[in-house]
CSV table of C-alpha atoms in Angstrom, one decimal:
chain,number,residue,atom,x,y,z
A,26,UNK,CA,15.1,-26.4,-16.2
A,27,UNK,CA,13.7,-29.2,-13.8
A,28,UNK,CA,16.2,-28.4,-11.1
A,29,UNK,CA,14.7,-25.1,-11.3
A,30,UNK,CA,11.5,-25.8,-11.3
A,31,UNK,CA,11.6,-27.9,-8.7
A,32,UNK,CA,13.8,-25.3,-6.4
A,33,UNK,CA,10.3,-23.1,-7.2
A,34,UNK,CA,8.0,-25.5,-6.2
A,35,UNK,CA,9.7,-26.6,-2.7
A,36,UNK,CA,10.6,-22.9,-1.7
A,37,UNK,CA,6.8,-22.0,-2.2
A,38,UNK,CA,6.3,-25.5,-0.2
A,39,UNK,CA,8.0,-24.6,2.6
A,40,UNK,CA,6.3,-21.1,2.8
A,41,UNK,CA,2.7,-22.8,2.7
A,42,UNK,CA,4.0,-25.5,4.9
A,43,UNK,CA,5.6,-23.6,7.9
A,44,UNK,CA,5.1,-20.9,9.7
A,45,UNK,CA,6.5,-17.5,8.0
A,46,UNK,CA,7.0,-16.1,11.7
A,47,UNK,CA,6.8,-16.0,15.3
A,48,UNK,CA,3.8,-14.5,17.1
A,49,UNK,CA,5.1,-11.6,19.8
A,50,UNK,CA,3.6,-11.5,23.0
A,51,UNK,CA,0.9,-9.0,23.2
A,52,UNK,CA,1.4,-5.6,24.1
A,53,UNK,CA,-0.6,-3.9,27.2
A,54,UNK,CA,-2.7,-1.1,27.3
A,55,UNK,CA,-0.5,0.9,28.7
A,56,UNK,CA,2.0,0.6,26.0
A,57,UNK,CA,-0.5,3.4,24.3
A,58,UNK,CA,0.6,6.0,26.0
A,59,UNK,CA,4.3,5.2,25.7
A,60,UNK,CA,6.8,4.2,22.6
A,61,UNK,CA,7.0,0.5,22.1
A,62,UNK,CA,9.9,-1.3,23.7
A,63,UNK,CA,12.1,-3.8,22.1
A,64,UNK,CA,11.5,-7.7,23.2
A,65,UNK,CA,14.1,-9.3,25.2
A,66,UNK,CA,13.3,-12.5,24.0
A,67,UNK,CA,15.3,-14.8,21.6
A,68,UNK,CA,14.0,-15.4,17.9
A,69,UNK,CA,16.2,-17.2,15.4
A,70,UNK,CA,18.1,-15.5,13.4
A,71,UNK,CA,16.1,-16.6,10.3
A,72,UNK,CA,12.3,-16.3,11.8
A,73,UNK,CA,11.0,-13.0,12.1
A,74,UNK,CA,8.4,-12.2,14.7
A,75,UNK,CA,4.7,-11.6,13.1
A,76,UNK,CA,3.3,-8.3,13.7
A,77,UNK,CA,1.3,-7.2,16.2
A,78,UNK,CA,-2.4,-7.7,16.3
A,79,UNK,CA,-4.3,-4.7,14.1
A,80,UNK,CA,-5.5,-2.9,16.9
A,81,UNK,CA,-2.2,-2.9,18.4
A,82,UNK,CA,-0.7,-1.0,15.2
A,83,UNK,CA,-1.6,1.9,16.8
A,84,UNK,CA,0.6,2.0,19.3
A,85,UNK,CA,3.4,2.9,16.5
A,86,UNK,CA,2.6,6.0,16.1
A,87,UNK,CA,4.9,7.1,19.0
A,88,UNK,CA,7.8,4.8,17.3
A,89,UNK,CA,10.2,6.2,14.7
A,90,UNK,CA,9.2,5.2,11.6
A,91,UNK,CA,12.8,4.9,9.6
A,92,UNK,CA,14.1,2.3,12.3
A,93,UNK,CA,18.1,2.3,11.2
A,94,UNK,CA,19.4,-0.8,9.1
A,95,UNK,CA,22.2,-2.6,8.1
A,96,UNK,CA,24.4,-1.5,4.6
A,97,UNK,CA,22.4,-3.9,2.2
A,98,UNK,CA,19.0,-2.9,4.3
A,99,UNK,CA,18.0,-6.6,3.5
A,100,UNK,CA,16.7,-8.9,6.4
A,101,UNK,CA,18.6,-11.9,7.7
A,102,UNK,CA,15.2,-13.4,6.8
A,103,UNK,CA,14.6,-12.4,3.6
A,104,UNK,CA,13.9,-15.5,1.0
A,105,UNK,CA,15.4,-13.9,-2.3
A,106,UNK,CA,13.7,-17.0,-4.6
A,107,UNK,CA,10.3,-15.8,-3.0
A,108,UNK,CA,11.1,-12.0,-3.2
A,109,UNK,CA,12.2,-12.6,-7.2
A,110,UNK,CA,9.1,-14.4,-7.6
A,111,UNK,CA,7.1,-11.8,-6.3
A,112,UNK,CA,8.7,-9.3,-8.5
A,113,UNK,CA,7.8,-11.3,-11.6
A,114,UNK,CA,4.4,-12.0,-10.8
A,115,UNK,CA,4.2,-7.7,-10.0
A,116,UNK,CA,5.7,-7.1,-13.4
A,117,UNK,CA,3.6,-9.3,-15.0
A,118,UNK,CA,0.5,-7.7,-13.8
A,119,UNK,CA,2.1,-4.4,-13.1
A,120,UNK,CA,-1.5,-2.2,-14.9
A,121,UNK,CA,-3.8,-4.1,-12.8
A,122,UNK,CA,-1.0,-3.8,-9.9
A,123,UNK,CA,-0.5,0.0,-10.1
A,124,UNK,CA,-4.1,0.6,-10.2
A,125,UNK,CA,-4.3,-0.9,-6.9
A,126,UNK,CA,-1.3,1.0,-5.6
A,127,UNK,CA,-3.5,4.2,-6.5
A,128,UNK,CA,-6.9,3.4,-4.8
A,129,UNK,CA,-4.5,2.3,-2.0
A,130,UNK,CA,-3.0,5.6,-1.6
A,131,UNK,CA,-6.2,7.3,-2.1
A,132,UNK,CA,-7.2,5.6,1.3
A,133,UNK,CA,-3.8,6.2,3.3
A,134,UNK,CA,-4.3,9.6,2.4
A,135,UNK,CA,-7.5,10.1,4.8
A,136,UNK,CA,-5.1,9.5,7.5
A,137,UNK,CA,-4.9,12.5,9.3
A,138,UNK,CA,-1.5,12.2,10.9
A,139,UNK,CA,-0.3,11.0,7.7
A,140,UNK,CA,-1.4,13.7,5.7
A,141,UNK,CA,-0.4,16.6,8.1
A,142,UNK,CA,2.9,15.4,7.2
A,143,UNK,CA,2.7,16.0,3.6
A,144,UNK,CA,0.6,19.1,4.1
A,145,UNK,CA,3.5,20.4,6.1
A,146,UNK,CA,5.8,19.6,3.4
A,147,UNK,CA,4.4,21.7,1.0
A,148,UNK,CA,5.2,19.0,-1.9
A,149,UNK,CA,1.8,17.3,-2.6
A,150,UNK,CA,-1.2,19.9,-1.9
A,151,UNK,CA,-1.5,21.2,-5.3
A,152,UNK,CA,-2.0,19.2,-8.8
A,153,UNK,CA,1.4,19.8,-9.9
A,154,UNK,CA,3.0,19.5,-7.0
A,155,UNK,CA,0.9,15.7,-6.5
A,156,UNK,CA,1.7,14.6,-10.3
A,157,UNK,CA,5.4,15.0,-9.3
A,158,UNK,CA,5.2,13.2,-6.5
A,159,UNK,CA,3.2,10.3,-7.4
A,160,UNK,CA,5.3,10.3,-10.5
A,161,UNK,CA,8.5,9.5,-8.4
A,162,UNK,CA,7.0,7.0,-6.3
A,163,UNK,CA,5.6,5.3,-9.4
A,164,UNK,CA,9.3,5.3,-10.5
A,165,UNK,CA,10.3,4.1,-7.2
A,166,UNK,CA,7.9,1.3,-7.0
A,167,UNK,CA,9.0,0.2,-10.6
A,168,UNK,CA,12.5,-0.1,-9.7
A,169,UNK,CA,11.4,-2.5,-6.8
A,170,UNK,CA,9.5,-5.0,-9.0
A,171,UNK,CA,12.0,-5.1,-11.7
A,172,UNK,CA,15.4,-4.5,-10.2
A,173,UNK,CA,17.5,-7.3,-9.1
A,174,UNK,CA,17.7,-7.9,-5.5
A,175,UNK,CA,21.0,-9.2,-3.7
A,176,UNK,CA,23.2,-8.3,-1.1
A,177,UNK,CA,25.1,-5.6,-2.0
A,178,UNK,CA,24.7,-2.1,-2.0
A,179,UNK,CA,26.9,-2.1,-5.1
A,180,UNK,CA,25.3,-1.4,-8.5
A,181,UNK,CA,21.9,-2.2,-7.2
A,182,UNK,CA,18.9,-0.2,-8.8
A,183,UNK,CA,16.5,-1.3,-5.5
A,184,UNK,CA,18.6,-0.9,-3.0
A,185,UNK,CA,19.9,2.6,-4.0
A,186,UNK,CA,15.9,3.7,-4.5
A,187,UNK,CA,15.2,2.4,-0.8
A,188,UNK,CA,17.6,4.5,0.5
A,189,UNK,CA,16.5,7.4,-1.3
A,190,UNK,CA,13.3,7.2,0.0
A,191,UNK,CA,14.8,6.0,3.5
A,192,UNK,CA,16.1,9.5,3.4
A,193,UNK,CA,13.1,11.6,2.6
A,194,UNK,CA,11.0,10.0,5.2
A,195,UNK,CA,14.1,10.7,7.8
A,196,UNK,CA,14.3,14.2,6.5
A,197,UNK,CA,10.2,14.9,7.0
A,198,UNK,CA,10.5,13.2,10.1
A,199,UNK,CA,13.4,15.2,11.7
A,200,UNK,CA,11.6,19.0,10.4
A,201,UNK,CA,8.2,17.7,11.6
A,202,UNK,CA,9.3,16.2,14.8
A,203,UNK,CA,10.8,19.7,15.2
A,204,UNK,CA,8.0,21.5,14.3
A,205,UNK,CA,5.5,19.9,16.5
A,206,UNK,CA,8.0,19.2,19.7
A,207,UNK,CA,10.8,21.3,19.5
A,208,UNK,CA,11.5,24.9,21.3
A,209,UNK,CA,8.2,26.7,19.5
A,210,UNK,CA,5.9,23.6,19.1
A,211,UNK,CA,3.2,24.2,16.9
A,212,UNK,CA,1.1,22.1,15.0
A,213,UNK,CA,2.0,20.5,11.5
A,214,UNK,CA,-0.5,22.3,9.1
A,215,UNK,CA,-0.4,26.1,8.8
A,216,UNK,CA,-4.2,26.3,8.5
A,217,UNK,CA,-3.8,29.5,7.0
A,218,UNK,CA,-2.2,28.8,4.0
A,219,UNK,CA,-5.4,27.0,3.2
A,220,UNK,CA,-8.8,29.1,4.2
A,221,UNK,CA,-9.1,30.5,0.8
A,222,UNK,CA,-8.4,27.1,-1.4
A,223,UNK,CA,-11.4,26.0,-3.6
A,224,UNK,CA,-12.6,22.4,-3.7
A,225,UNK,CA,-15.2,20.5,-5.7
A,226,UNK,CA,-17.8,20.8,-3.2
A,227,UNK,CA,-20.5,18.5,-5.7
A,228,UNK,CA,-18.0,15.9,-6.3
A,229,UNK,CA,-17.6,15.2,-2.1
A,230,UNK,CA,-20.7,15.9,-1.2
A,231,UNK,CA,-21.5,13.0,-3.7
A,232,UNK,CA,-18.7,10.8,-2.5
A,233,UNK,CA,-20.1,11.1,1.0
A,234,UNK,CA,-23.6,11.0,0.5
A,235,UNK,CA,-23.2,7.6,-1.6
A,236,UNK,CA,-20.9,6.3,1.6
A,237,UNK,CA,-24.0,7.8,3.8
A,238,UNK,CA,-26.4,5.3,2.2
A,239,UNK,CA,-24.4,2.4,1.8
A,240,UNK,CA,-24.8,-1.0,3.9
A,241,UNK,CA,-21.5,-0.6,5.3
A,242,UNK,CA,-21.5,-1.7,9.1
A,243,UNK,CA,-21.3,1.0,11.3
A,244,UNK,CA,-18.0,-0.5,13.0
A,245,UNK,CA,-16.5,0.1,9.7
A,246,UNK,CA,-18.0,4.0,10.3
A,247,UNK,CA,-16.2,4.8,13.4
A,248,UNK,CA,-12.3,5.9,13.7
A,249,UNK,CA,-11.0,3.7,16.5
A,250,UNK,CA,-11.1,5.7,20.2
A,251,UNK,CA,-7.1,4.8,20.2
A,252,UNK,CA,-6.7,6.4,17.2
A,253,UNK,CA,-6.0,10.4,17.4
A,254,UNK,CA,-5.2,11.5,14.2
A,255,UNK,CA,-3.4,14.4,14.6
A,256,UNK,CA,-4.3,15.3,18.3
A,257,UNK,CA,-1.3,14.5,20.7
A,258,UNK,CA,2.1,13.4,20.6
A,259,UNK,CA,3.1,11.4,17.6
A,260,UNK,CA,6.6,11.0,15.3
A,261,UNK,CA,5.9,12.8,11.9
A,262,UNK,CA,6.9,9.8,10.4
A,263,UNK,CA,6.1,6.6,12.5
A,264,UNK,CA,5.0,3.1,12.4
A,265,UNK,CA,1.8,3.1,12.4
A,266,UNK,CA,2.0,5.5,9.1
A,267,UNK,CA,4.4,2.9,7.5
A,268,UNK,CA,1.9,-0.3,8.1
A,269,UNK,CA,-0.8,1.4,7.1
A,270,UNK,CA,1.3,2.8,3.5
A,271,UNK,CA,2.4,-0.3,3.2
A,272,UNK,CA,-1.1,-1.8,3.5
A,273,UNK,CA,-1.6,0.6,0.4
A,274,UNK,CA,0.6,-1.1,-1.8
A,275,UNK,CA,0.0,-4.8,-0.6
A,276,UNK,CA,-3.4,-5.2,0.7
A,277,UNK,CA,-6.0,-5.1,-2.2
A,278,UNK,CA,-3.8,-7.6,-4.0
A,279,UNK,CA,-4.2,-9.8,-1.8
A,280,UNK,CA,-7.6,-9.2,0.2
A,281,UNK,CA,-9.2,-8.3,-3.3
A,282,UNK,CA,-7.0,-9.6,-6.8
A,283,UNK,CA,-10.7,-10.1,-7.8
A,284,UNK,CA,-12.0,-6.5,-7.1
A,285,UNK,CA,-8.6,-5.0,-9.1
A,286,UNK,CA,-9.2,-7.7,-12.1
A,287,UNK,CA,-6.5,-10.0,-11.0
A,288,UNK,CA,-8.8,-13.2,-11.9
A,289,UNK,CA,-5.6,-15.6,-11.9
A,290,UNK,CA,-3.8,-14.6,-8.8
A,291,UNK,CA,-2.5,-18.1,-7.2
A,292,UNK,CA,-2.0,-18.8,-4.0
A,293,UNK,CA,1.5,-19.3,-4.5
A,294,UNK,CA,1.8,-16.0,-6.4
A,295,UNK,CA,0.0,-14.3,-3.8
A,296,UNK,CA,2.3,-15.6,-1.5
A,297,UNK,CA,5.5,-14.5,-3.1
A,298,UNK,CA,4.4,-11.1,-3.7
A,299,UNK,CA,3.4,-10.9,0.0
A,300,UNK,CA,6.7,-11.4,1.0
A,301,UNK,CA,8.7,-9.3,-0.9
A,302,UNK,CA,6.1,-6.7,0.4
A,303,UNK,CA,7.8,-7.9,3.9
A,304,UNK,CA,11.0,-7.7,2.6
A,305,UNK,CA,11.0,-3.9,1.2
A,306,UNK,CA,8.9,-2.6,4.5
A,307,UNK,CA,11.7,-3.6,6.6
A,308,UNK,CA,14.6,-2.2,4.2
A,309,UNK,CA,11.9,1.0,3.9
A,310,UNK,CA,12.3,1.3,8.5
A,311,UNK,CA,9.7,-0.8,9.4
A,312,UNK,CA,10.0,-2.4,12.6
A,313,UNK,CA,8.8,-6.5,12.2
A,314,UNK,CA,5.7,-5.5,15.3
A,315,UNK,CA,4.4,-3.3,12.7
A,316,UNK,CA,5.2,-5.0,9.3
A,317,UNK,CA,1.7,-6.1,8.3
A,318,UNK,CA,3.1,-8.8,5.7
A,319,UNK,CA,4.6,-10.6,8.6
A,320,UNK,CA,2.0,-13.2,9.3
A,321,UNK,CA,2.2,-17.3,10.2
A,322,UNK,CA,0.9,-17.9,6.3
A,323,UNK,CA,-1.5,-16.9,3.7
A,324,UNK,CA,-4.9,-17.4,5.3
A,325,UNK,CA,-4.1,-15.1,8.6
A,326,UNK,CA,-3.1,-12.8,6.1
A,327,UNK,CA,-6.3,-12.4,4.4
A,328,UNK,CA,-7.9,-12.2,7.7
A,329,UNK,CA,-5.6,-9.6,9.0
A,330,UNK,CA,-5.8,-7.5,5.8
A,331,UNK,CA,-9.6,-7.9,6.1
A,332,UNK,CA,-9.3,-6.0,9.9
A,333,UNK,CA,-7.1,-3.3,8.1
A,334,UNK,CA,-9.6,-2.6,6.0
A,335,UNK,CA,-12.7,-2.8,7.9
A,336,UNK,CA,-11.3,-1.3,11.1
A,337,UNK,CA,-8.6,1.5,10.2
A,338,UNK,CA,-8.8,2.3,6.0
A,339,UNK,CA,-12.6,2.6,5.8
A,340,UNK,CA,-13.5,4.9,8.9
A,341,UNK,CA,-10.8,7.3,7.5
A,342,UNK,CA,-13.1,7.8,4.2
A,343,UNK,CA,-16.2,8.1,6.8
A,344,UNK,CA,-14.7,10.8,8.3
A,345,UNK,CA,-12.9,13.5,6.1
A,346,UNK,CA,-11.9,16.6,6.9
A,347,UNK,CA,-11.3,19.9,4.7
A,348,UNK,CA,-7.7,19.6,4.9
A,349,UNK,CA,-8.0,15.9,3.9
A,350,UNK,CA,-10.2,16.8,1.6
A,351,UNK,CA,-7.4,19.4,-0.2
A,352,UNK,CA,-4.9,17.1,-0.5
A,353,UNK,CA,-6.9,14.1,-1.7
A,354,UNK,CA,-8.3,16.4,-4.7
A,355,UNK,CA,-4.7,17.8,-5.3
A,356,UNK,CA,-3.9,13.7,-5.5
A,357,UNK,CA,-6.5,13.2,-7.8
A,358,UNK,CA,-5.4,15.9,-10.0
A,359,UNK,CA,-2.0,14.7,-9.9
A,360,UNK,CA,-3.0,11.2,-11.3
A,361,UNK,CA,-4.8,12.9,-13.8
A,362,UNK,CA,-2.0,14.7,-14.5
A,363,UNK,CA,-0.3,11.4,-14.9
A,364,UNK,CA,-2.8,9.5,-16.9
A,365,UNK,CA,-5.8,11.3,-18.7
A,366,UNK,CA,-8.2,8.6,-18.6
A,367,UNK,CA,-7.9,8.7,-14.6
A,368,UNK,CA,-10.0,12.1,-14.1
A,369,UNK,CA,-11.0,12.9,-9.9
A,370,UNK,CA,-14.0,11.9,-10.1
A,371,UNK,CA,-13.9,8.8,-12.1
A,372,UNK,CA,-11.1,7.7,-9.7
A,373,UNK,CA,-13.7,8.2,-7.1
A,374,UNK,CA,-16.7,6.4,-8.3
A,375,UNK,CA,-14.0,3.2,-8.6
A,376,UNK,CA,-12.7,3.5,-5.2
A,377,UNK,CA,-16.4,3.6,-3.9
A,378,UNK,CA,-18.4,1.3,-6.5
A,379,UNK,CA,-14.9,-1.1,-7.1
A,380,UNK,CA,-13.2,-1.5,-4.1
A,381,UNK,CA,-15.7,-0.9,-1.5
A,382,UNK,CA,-18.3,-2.5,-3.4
A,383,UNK,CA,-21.2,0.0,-2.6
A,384,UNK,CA,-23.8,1.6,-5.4
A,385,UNK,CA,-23.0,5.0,-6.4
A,386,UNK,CA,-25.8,6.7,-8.1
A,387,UNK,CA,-24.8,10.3,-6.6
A,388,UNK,CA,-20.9,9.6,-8.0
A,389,UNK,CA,-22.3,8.3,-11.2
A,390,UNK,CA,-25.1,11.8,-11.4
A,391,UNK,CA,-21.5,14.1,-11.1
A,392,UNK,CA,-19.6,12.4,-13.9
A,393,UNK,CA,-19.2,15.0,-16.9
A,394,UNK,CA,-19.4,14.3,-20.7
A,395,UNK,CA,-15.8,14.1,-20.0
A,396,UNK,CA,-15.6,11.7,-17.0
A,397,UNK,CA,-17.9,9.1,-18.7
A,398,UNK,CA,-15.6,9.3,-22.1
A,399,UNK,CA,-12.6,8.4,-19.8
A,400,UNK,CA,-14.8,5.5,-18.1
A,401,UNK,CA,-15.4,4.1,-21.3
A,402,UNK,CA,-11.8,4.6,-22.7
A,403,UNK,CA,-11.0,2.9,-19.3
A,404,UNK,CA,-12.9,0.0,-19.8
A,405,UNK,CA,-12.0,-0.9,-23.3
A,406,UNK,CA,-8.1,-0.4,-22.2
A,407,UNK,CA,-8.8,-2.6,-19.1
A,408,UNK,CA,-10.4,-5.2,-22.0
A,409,UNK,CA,-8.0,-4.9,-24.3
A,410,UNK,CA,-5.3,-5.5,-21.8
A,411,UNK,CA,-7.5,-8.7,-20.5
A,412,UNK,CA,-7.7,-10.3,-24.0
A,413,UNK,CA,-3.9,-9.7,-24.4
A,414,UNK,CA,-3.4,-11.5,-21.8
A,415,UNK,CA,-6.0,-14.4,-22.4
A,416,UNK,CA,-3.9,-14.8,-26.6
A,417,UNK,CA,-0.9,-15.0,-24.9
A,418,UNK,CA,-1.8,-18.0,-21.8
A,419,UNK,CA,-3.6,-19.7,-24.9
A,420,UNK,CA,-0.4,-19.0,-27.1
A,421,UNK,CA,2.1,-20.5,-24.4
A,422,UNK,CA,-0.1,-23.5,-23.7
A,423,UNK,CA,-0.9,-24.0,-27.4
A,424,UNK,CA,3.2,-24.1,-28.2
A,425,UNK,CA,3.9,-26.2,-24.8
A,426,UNK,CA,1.2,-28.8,-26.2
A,427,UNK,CA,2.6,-29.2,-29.4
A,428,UNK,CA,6.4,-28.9,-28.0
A,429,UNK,CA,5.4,-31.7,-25.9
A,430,UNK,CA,3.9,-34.0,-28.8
A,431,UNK,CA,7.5,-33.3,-31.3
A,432,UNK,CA,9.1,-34.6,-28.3
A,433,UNK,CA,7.4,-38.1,-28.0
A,434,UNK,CA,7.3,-38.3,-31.9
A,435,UNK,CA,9.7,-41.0,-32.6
């Protein structure tokens, strides 16, 4: 029990102590127009290089986004103490943790490269379609916090889900890629299968209006001028699209545990599940330029997830089209396909009032009899869950405390 402890404690040491990776040289501005190229330089076999600087990101979107991998799909760098411990903590919290996977998503989902590609699919623009979606990656993401990880494609839960889902993103990738630059280009979204789709006109006009009069900074406003969405040349399925997913299951955790109701989230847990966020982005074909959880240590990470947020997730919700629009409600319905309680426009007045922190009297004026019954259902779940898990801390420090006072009776 000590020796394990103390294996804990100097692994989580060493990943507050020393860097976590090495910083890449910056890339020019001419890389833009261009696919990124790989780095000559040396790095040890057991140091990955941190990603590029946020703005930079961008420049993946001309970079195949399911970059090929070894058998096991596991790093050379991966720390499987650190990656276990970040599975625990996941499970641990997993309600709180999946709620923030689903305002996460919500965002990536204003992306408008991102969701041409599941537009052209045809697998996630209606409620039904959505619920069975979301429903696998649910599934998916489940097997990744509670599966064991090792190094061996044999018998292993996680690694057989990664390459399931390895091979879905190829497969969009290779039929998009055809689609928009193959022998009849044409663009991703048939916009005709769409002009006579009805959506909730008072619930966004709400949602935006609320965003309208909030004190967010106009920078925050403002897709970035390198950014063009689903103008140009781009890989269906790229790098840019894979930082900023996986910014959708990793970011509010960290940024904001105290926005999703994670009051206890340590340093050290924070830390672990960071890293096994690094870990599964590069077994899921992310390149370490573009894998976000690749930072020198915990407090660049806050500080880059901050610019993630600020820069590239909340300009998308400034700026939404119909077609985003579609499949965002189709999403919506699909989670409350899922999950009653989570109706489309509850979900909405959380992202907005929860997340982005901003007062949402328009939201709150389009809630239904029905919406504010979920709300309060919500809430007294959300409380229950939270007193739970106060009984049990207060049960496992009452019994240590007495465990520890039998032990020095004589």
């Amino acid at each position: 029990m000590i020796k394990c402890a103390l294996l804990i404690f100097c692994t989580l040491s060493v990943a507050h102590g020393a860097e976590w990776c090495l910083k890449p040289e910056p890339i020019s501005a001419s890389v833009a127009e261009t696919p990124a190229e790989k780095s000559t330089s040396e790095t040890p076999k057991d140091t990955p290089k941190c990603s590029l600087e946020s703005p930079e990101l961008v420049t993946g979107l001309l970079v195949n986004g399911t970059q090929d991998r070894n058998a096991d799909l596991l790093p050379s760098w991966v720390n499987l103490t650190l990656a276990t411990q970040g599975q625990k903590w996941a499970s641990e919290n997993i309600p709180l943790i999946s709620g923030s996977h689903i305002f996460g998503l919500m965002f990536v989902l204003a992306f408008p490269d991102l969701n041409a590609v599941l537009l052209f699919t045809n697998q996630s623009d209606t409620g039904n379609l959505a619920m069975k979606r979301y429903a696998s990656t649910i599934q998916q993401v489940n097997t990744w916090y509670n599966g064991s990880l090792k190094e061996s494609t044999d018998d292993n839960d996680i690694l057989s889900s990664l390459l399931r889902v390895r091979g879905l993103h190829t497969a969009a990738m290779k039929a998009g890629n055809e689609r928009m630059h193959g022998e009849n280009p044409r663009p991703l979204i048939n916009k005709e299968l769409y002009e006579r789709v009805q959506i909730d006109e008072g619930m966004w006009k709400a949602f935006e209006t609320d965003l309208k009069n909030s004190d967010v900074p106009e920078k925050s406003r403002k897709v970035p001028e390198k950014y063009f969405g689903r103008d140009g040349k781009f890989f269906a399925v790229n790098q840019f699209q894979q930082a900023m997913t996986q910014f959708a299951f990793i970011g509010f955790p960290v940024l904001f545990p105290e926005r999703i109701f994670l009051i206890d989230a340590k340093d050290e847990d924070l830390v672990a599940f960071n890293h096994l966020w690094a870990v599964l982005g590069h077994a899921l074909g992310i390149e370490d330029e573009y894998n976000i959880a690749l930072q020198p240590d915990l407090k660049t990470t806050k500080e880059y997830y901050q610019h993630i947020y600020e820069n590239w997730y909340l300009p998308q919700i400034f700026n939404l089209d119909f077609h985003t629009k579609v499949l965002m409600e189709a999403q919506l319905q699909g989670f409350e396909k899922i999950d009653d309680i989570l109706t489309p426009r509850t979900l909405l007045l959380r992202l907005l009032r929860d997340i982005v922190k901003i007062p949402v009297p328009n939201m709150t004026r389009e809630l239904t009899p029905k919406d504010h019954a979920k709300m309060l259902q919500f809430h007294a779940k959300g409380l229950h869950g939270f007193v739970s898990k106060i009984a049990g801390d207060f049960r496992e420090n009452l019994k240590s405390k007495i465990q520890g006072f039998l032990s020095r009776l004589p």
